[in-house]
Structure formats: C-alpha cells, structure tokens
CSV table of C-alpha atoms in Angstrom, one decimal:
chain,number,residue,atom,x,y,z
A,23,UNK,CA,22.1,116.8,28.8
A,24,UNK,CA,19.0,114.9,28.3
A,25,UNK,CA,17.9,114.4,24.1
A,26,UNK,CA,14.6,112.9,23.5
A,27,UNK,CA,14.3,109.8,21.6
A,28,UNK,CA,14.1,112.1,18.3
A,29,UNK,CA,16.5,114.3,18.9
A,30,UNK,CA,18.7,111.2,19.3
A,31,UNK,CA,18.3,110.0,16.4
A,32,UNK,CA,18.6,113.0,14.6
A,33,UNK,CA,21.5,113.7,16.2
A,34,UNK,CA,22.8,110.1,15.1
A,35,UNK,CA,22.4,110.6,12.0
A,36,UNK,CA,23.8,113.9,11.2
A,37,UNK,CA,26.6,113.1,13.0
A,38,UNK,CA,27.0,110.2,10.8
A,39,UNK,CA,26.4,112.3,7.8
A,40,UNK,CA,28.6,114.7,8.7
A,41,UNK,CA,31.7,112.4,9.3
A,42,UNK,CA,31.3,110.0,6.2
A,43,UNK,CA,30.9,113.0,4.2
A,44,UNK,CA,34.2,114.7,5.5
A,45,UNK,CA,35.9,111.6,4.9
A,46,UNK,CA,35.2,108.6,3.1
A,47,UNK,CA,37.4,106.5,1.8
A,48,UNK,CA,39.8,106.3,4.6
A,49,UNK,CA,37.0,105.8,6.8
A,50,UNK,CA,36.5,102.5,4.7
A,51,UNK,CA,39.6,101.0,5.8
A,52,UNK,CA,40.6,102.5,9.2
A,53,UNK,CA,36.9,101.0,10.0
A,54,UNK,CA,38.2,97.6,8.4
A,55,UNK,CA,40.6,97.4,11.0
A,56,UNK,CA,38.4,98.3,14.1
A,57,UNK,CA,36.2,95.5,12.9
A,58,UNK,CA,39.1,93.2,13.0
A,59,UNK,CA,40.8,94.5,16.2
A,60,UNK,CA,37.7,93.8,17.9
A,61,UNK,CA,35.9,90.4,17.0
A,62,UNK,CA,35.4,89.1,20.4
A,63,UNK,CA,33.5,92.9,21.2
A,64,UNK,CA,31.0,92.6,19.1
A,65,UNK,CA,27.5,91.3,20.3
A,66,UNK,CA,26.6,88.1,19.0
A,67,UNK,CA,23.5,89.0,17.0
A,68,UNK,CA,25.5,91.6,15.1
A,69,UNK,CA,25.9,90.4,11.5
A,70,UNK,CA,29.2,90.6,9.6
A,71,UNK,CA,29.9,94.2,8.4
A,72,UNK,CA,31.7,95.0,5.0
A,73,UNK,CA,32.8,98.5,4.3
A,74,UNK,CA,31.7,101.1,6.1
A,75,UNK,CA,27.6,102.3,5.4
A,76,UNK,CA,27.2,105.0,3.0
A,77,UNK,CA,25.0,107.7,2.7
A,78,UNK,CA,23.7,108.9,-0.6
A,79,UNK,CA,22.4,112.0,-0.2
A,80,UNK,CA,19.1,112.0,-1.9
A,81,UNK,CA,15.9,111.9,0.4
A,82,UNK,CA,17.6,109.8,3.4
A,83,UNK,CA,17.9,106.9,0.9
A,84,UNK,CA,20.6,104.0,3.3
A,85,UNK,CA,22.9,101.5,1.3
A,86,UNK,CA,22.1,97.8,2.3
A,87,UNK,CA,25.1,97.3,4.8
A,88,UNK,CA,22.7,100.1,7.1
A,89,UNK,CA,23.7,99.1,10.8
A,90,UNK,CA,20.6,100.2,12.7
A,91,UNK,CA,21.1,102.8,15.3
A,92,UNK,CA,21.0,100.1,18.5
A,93,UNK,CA,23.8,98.1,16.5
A,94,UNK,CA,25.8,101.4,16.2
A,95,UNK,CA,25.6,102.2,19.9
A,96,UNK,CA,26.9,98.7,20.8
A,97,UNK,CA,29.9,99.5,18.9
A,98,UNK,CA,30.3,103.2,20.3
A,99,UNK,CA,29.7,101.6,23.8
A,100,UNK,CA,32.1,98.3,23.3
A,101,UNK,CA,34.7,100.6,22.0
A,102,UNK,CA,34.2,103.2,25.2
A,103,UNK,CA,35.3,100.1,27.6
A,104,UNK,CA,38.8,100.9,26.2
A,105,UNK,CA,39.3,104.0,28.3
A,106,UNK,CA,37.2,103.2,31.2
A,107,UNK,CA,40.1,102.8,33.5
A,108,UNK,CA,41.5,105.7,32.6
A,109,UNK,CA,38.0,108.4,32.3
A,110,UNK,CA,35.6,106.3,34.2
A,111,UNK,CA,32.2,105.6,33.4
A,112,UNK,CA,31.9,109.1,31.4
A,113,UNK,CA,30.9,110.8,28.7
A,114,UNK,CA,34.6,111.4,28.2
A,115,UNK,CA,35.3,107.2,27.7
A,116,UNK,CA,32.2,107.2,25.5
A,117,UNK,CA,33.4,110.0,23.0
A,118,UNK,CA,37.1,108.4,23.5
A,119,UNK,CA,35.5,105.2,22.5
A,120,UNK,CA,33.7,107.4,19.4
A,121,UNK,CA,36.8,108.7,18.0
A,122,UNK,CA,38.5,105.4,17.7
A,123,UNK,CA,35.9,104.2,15.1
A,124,UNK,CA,36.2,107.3,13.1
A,125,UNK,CA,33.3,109.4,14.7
A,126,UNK,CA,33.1,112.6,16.1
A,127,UNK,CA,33.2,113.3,19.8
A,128,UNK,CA,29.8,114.0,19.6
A,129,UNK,CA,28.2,110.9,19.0
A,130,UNK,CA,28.6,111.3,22.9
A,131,UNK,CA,25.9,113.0,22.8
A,132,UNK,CA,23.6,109.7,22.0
A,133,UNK,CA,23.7,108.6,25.6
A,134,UNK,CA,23.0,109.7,29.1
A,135,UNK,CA,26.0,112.0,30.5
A,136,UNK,CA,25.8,109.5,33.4
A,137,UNK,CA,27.6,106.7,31.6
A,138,UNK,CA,25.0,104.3,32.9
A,139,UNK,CA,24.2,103.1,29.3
A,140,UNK,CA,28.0,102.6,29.3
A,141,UNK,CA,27.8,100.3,32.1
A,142,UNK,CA,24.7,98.5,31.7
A,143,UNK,CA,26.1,97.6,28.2
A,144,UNK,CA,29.0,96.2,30.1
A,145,UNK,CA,27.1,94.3,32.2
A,146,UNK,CA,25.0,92.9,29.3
A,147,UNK,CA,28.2,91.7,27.9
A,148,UNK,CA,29.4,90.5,30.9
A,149,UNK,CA,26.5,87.9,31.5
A,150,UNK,CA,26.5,86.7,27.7
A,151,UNK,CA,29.9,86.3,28.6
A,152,UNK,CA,29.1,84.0,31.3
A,153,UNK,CA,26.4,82.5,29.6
A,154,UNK,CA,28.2,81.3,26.9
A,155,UNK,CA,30.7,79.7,29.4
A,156,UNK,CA,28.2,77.8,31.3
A,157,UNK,CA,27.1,76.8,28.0
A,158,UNK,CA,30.2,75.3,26.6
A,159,UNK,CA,30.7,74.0,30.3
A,160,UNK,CA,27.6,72.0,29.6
A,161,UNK,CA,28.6,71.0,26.2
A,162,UNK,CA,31.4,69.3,27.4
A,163,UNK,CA,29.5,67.3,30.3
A,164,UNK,CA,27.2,66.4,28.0
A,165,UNK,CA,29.3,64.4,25.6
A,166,UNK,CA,31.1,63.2,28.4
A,167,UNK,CA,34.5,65.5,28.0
A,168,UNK,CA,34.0,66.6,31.4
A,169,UNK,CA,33.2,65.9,35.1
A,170,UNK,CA,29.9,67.0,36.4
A,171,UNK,CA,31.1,69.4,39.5
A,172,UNK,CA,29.2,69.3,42.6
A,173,UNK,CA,26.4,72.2,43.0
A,174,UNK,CA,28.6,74.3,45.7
A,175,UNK,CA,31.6,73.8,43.2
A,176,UNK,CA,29.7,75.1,40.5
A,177,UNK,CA,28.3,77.8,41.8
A,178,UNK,CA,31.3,79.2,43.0
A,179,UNK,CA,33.4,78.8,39.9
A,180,UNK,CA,30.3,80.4,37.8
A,181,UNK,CA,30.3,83.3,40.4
A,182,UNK,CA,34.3,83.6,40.3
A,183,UNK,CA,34.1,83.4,36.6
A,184,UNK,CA,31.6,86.6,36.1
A,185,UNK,CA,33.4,88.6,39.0
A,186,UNK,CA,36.5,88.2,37.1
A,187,UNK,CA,35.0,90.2,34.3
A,188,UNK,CA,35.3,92.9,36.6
A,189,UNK,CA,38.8,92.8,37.2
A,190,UNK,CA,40.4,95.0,34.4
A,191,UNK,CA,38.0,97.8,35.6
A,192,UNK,CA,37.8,97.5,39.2
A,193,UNK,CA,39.4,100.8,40.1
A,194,UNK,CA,36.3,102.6,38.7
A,195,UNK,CA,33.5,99.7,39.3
A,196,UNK,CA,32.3,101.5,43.0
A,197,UNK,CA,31.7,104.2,41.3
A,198,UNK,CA,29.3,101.9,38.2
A,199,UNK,CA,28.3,99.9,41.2
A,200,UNK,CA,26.7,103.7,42.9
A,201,UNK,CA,25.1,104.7,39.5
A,202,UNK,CA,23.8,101.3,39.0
A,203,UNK,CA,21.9,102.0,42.1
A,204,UNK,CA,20.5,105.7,41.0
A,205,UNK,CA,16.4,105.1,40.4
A,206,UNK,CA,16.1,105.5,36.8
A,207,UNK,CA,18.7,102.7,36.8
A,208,UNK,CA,17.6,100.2,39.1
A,209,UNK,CA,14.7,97.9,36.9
A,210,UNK,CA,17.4,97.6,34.0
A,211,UNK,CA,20.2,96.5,36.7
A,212,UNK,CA,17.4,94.5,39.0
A,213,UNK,CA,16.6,92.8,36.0
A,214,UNK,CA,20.3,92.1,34.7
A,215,UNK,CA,21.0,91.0,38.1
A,216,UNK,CA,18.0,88.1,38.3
A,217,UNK,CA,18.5,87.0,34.6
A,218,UNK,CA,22.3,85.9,35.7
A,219,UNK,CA,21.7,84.7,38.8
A,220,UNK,CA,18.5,82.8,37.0
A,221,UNK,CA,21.1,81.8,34.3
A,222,UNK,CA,23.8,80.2,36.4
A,223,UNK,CA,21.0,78.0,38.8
A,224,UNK,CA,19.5,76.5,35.5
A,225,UNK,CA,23.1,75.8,34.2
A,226,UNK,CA,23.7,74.3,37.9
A,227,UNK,CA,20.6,72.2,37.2
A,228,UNK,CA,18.0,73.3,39.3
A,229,UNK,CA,14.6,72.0,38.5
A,230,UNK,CA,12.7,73.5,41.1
A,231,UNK,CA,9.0,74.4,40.7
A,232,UNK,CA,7.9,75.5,44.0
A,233,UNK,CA,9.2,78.2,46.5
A,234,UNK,CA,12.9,76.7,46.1
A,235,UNK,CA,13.1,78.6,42.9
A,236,UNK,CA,12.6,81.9,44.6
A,237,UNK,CA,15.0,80.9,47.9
A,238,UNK,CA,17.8,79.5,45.5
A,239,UNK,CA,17.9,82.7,43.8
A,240,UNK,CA,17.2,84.9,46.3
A,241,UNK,CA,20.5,83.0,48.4
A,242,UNK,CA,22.8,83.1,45.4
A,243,UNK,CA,21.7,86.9,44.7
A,244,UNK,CA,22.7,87.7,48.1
A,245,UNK,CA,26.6,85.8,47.7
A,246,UNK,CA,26.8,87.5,44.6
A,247,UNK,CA,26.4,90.8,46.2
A,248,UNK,CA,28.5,90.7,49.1
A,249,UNK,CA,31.0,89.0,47.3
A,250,UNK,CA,31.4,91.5,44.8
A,251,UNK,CA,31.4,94.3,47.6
A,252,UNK,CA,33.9,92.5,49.3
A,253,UNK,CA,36.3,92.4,46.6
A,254,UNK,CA,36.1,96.3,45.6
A,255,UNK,CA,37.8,96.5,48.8
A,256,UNK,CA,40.1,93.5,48.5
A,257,UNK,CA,44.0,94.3,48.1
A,258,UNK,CA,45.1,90.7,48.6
A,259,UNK,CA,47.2,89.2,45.5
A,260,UNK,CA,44.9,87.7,43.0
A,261,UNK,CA,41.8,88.2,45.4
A,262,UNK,CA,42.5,85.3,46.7
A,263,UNK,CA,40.8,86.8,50.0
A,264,UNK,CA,37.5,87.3,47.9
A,265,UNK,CA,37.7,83.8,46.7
A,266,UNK,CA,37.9,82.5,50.3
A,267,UNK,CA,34.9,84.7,51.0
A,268,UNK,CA,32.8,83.3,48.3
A,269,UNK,CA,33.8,79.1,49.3
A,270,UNK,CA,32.0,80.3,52.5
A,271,UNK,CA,29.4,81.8,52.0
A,272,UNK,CA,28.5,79.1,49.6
A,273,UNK,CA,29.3,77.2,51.6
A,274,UNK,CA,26.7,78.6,54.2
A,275,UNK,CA,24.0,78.8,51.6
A,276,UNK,CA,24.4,74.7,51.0
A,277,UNK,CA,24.3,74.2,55.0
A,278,UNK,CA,21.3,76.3,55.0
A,279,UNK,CA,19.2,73.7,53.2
A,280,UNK,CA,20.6,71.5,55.8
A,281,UNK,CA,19.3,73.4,58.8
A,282,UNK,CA,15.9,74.3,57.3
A,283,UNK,CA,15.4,70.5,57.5
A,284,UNK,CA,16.6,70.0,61.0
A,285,UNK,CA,15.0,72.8,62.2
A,286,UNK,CA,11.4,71.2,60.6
A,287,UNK,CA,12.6,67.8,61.8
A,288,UNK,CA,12.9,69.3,65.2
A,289,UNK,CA,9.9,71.1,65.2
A,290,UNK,CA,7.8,67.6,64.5
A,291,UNK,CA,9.2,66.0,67.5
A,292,UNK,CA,8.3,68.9,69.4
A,293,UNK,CA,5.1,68.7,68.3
A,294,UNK,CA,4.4,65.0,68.4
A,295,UNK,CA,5.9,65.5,72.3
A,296,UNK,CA,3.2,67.5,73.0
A,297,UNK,CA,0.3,66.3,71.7
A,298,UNK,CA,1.1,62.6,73.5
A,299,UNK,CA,1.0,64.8,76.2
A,300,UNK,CA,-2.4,66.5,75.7
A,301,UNK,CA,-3.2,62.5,75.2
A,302,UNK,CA,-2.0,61.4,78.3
A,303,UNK,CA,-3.1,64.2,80.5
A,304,UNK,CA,-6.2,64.2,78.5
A,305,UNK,CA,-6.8,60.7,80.0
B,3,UNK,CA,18.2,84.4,28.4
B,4,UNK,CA,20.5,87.2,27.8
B,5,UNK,CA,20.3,88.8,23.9
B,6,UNK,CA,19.6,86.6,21.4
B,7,UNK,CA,21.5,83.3,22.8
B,8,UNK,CA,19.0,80.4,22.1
B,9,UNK,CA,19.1,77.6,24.5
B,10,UNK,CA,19.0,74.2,23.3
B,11,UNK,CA,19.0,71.8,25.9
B,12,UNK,CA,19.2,68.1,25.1
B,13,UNK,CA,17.6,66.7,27.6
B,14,UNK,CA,14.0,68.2,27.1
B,15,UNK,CA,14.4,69.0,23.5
B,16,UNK,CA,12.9,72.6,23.7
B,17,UNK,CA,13.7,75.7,21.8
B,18,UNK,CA,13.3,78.6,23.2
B,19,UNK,CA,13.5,80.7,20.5
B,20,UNK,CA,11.1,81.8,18.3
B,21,UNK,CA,8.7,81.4,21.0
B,22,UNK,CA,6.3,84.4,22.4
B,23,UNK,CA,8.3,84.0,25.9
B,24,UNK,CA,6.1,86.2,27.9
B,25,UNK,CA,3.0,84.8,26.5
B,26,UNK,CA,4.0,81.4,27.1
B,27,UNK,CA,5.6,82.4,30.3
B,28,UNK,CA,2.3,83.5,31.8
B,29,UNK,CA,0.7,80.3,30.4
B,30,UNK,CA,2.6,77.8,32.0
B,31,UNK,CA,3.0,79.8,35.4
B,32,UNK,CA,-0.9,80.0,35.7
B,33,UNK,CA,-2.2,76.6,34.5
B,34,UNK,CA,1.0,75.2,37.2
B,35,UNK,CA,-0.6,77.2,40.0
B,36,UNK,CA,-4.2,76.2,38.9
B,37,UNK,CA,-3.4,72.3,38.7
B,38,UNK,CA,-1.5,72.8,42.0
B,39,UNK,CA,-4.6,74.7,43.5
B,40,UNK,CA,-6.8,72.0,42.7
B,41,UNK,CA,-4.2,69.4,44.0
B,42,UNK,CA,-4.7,71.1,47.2
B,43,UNK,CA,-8.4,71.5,46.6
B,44,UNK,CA,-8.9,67.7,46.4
B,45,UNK,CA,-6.7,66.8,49.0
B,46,UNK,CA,-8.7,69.1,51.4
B,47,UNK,CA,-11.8,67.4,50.4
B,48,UNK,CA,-10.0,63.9,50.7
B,49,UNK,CA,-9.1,64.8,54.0
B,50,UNK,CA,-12.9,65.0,55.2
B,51,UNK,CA,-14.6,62.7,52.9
B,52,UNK,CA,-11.7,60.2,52.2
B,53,UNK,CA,-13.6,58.0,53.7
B,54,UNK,CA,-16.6,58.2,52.9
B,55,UNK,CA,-18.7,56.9,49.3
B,56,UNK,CA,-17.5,59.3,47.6
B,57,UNK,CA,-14.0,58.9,48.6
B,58,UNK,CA,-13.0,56.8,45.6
B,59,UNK,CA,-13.9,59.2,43.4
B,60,UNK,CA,-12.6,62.0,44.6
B,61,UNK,CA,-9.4,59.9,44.7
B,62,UNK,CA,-9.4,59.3,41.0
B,63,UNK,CA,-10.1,62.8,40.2
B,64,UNK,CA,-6.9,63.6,42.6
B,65,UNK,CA,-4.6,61.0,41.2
B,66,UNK,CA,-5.6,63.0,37.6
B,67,UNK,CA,-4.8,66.3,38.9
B,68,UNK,CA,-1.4,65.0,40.3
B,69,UNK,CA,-0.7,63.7,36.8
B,70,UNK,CA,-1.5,67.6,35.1
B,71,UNK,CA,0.8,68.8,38.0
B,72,UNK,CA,3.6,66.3,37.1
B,73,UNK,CA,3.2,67.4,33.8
B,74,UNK,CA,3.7,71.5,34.4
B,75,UNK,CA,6.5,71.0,36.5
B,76,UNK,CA,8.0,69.5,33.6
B,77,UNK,CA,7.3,72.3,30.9
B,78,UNK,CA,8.3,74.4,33.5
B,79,UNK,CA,12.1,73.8,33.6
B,80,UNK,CA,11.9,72.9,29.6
B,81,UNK,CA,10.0,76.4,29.3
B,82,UNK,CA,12.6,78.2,32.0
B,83,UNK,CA,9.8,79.5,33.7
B,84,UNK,CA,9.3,81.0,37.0
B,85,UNK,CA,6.4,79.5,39.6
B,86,UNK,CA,4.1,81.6,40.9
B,87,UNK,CA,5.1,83.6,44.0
B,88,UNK,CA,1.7,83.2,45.5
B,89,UNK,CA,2.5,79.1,45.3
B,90,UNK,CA,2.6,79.3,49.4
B,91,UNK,CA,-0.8,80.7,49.2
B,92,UNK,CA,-2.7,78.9,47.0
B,93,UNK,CA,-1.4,75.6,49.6
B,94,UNK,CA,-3.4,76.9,52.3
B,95,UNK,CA,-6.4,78.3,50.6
B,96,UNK,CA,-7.0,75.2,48.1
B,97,UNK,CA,-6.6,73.0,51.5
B,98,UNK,CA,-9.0,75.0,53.1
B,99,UNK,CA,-11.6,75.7,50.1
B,100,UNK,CA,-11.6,71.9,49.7
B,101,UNK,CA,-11.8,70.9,53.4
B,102,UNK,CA,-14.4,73.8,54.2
B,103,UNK,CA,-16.8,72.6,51.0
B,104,UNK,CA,-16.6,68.9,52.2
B,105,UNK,CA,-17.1,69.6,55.2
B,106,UNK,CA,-20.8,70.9,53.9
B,107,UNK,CA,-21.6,67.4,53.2
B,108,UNK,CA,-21.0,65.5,49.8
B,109,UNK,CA,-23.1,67.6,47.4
B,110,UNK,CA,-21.0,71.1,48.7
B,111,UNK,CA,-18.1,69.0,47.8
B,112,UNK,CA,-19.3,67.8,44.6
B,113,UNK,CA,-20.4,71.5,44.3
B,114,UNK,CA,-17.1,73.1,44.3
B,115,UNK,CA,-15.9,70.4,42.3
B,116,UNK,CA,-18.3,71.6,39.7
B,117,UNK,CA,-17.6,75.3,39.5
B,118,UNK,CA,-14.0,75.2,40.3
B,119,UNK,CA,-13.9,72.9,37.0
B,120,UNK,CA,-16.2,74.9,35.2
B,121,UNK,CA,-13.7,77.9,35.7
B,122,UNK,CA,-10.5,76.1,34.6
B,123,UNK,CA,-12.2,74.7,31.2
B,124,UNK,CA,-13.0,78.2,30.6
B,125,UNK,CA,-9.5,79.2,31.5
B,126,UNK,CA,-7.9,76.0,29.2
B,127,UNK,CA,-10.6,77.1,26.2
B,128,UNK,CA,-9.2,80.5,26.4
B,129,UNK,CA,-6.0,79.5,26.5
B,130,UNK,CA,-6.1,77.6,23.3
B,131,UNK,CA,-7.4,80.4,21.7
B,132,UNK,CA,-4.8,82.5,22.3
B,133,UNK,CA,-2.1,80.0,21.4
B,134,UNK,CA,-4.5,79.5,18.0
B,135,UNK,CA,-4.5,83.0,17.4
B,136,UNK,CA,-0.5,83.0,17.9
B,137,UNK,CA,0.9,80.3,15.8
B,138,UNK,CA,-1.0,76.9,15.9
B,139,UNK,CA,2.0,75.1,14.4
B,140,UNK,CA,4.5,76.7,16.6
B,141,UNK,CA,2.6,75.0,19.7
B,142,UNK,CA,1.6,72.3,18.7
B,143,UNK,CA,2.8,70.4,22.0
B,144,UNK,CA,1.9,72.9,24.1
B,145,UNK,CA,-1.9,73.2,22.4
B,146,UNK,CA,-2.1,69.5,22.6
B,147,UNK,CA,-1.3,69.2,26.7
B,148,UNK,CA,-4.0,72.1,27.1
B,149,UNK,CA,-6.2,70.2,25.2
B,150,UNK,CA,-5.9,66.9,27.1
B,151,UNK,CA,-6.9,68.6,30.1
B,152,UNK,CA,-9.4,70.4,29.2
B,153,UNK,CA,-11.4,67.1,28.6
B,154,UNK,CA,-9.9,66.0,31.8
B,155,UNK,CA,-11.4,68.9,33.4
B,156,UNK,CA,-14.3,68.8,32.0
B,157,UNK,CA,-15.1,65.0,32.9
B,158,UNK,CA,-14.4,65.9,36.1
B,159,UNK,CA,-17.1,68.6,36.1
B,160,UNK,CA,-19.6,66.3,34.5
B,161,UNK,CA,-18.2,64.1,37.7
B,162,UNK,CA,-19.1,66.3,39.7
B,163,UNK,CA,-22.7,67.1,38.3
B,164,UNK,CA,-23.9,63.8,38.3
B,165,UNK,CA,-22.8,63.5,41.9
B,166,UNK,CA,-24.0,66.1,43.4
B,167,UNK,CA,-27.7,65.7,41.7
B,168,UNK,CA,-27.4,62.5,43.5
C-alpha cells in the first residue's frame, strides 16, 4: 500500500512510540549491540548513537539523541539486506530487517511494498562503497605507496570491484535489476547509474571538457551494463567468465579511441585525394 | 559525489563541499560554452578577415578568449562539472556567426564583436551578483576569475566600438 508522506511519518512515529513504550530498557541494550554488530552498515554521515532515543510523552517533546526519520530508515533498510537472499527484495526482508533492531514488523509499512527503496538504498551503499575505494586507491598513489595502473587496468578493476558487491545477493539481483527498471524508478536509478560511472572516470583521471566527457561515460555505462547482465547468468567458478568479458570489452572501448582516429585520418586522405583531383582536372 | 563524501583532491586544491553545487555547476558549464562560443566566433571572423587590417586585432582579442577558455577547462575538472551537451553545436554556429558577420565587411565584424560582448558582460555582471548574493567569501576565487573577464569582455566591446565607428 501506498502512505503519503504524512501518513508516513505518522506512522513512524507511533510505531516508535508504541515499541519504546512496551519495552524500554532492554531495548537500550539489545540496540547497543545492533549498533556494534553493524559499524561498517551504517552510512557515513550518521553520527555516533548512544542509548536508544526516548520519548517523553508530553506534547511530542524528542530527547537530544533524536535520529531523524531518513537516518532511521537507513538503519531499517541496512538491516533488511540481511535477509535479502532469503525473502528478496520485499516487504518481508524489510520488516525481517525491522524486528532485528527491536521494531515492530510494521515499520514495514514506511516504504513502498515494492522493495525498491530497499534496493536503491543498496545501490547507494554500493557506490559509496566504491567510492571510498577509489579514494584510498588514490591516497596511496599519491604519496607514492602505489603504482599508477594503466586507464584499461583501472577501469576494469573499479568495475570488478563494484560488481563484486553484488555477489552475496545475486540469486535475487534480476529480479532488483527488473524493478530498478519500473518508471517511477528509473531517474533515481539513471541517476545512481551516471554518478558511479562519473565517479570511477574522474578517479581514472579523466580531464576531459568537451564531447569526450559524454562518450567516456556513455562507453563505460554501456560495459557496465552488459557486464553485469552477463554475470546474472554466469555459473563459471568465481565468475571468472564475467571477468574475461569485462577485459574485452574494455578492451574494445580503449581500441575504439583508436579507430575513431584512423577512421578521421582516413577520411583526410580521402579528402585531400580528391580535391587534388578537382585541381588537376580543373586545369 | 555520492552522500556526504567530500572530495579533496590535491592537485587542484578544491573543496567541494560546502559549495552550492548546482549553482556553481550551471555557472561554470555556461560561461565554458560561452568562452568556447566566442573562440569559435573569432576564429570564424579570422578565417575571412585574418588577413586583412583588422586582422591583428581580432587576433589579440582571440588569443584572450583562448586564455578564458584555458581557464574553464581548468575549474571544470577542479569543479567536477559536466560540459555542455550542445558543445558540438555551438562549434559550428560560432564558426559560422563569426565567418558570416565578417564576411559583411569589417564594421559587421566589429559589429558582432560588439553585441556579442555586450551580452556576455551582462551575463558575467549577473553572474557575480548571484555569487554576491550567495556567499562572497565562499567564492572568492571563483568571483575574482568572473571579474577579470568581465573587464576583458568589456575592452573587447569598447574594441569593437571604436572599430567599427571607424
């Protein structure tokens, strides 16, 4: 079912109310430990949390360790990813994910039934993920730890790297992969999409400022996808077949550059041929 | 940039946080496809006139326009911001817009030169007030670059004006 905005956050909150009024104090802990099960979940602009929030009942009033509704639904949604092999991308993984931070099932109810907040979330995480990789990859070129890799080399390690994300969940990722494509889904997905693909060419160190930057992207978009297509179907051990894929079709996508030029160089001799003979027969 | 990572990168020293993205974003992409417009613009003109008494001066007010360019391309990757998709557009129709006003003789060249200038001194004015109204301190480097060419700009249209009276 579909709640408004409002009705969300109503919802929220009562269901809040409801559970840390049923049971507070072993909330306090048994929260404790989810936050300390889980410190690589959590986003990274989450502040540290202390006990669990508290409600006093008067007019609404919120203790200071208030964790906004957005931060509360990262956690719901982080702890869902649990059972996503086993429910899918459900309401059923969500409210699984729910009850193991002490909620009830209903918090559920906060999202779309089609899971595709669920997954989106997961994708989010997946690119910081990568993100921060790249970063620390650059780090350590940068004070001279490491060797800079060649573009094709990069690329492909950056794309292995984010596909490998998708590994503990790949039984159920066609069926993300179809949602992801439903309508109302497509400009948050579109725009996850480019802002990786953006990500890992300015880690790569492109510095293009004309057309290139649209063609880069554009070519690396297109590995990406058919990469990631290719291995939902890929039963080889340690999708080693995928891997092979992706060396060539980068592989491709560097020789491309390659031919573009020929093809131009080719095109001026052509030219040049010609007019000297509109010269000569001119004459 | 995913979430709230920043991105500090060394080499151009430019935080991206903090900053009014898509403000700045739109910004840099259209004063990049302005400067590269009137690169093409001049080049045009150069093309019919290069070689004629006006030809040196045209060339000067070129080699500044390359400069500007040089310059966006620059706060483009420290900025992380995408060119304009029309870029193959503006090529051809700068090229042509020049050309086709020199090709009216030195004063429709000096002409174009004049309002085309005109407009992007509006533009750069504009511009700075926005990035006043934002957070003068914040841009500072930004507000200064604009600045500079304004002037630029605007010498050229005074270039322009006293040429074409001529």
């Amino acid at each position: 079912c579909q709640l408004s905005p409002l009705q969300r956050t109503l919802q929220a909150s009562a269901v809040l109310r409801r559970v840390s009024d049923e049971q507070k104090e072993p909330l306090a802990s048994s929260s404790q430990q989810q936050f300390d099960s889980h410190p690589t979940d959590h986003q990274p602009e989450q502040e540290p949390q202390g006990p669990r929030p508290s409600y006093t009942g008067q007019g609404g009033q919120e203790s200071e360790d208030y964790e906004s509704e957005e931060q509360l639904q990262h956690r719901i949604l982080t702890a869902a990813l649990e059972f996503v092999p086993e429910h899918g991308w459900t309401a059923e993984a969500i409210a699984e994910g729910a009850k193991t931070l002490g909620l009830s099932v209903a918090a559920a109810g906060m999202f779309h039934s089609d899971g595709s907040e669920l997954i989106l979330h997961f994708v989010s995480q997946c690119n910081t993920k990568l993100s921060e990789l790249l970063e620390q990859e650059q780090k350590l070129v940068q004070l001279g730890k490491a060797e800079k890799k060649p573009t094709d080399q990069f690329l492909r390690d950056a794309v292995e790297a984010r596909l490998r994300m998708l590994i503990p969940y790949i039984e159920k990722w066609p069926q993300a992969l179809s949602i992801l494509l439903l309508p109302h889904n497509i400009p948050s997905s579109l725009s996850l999409l480019t802002s990786m693909i953006d990500d890992i060419w300015h880690y790569a160190g492109d510095q293009s400022t004309d057309f290139n930057w649209y063609t880069r992207r554009a070519v690396l978009t297109g590995v990406y996808n058919t990469t990631e297509l290719v291995m939902m179907q890929d039963s080889s051990p340690e999708f080693e077949d995928t891997w092979r894929f992706l060396e060539n079709r980068i592989a491709d996508a560097m020789n491309m550059g390659n031919t573009a030029h020929q093809v131009q160089s080719t095109g001026e001799a052509v030219l040049q041929g010609l007019m000297g003979a509109a010269v000569t027969v001119s004459n | 940039p995913a979430g709230g990572v920043s991105l500090r990168r060394c080499s151009t020293r430019v935080t991206l946080e903090g900053i009014n993205k898509p403000v700045i974003d739109r910004i840099i992409r259209v004063d990049h496809a302005g400067e590269y417009g009137a690169n093409r613009i001049y080049a045009g003109q150069m093309a019919v006139l290069g070689r004629s008494t006006v030809g040196p001066i045209i060339q000067q007010m070129w080699n500044q326009e390359k400069d500007h360019l040089k310059k966006f391309n620059e706060l483009m990757v420290a900025y992380r911001v995408r060119p304009t998709v029309l870029l193959p557009f503006w090529n051809v129709a700068g090229f042509v817009l020049g050309a086709g006003s020199a090709l009216l003789g030195k004063k429709g060249a000096m002409a174009c030169t004049v309002a085309v200038e005109e407009s992007i001194s509006d533009h750069y004015n504009s511009q700075i007030r926005t990035l006043m109204e934002q957070d003068p301190e914040k841009y500072k480097e930004l507000l200064q670059i604009i600045k500079q060419f304004r002037d630029d700009e605007r010498e050229h249209h005074d270039i322009g004006l006293e040429h074409d009276a001529e």
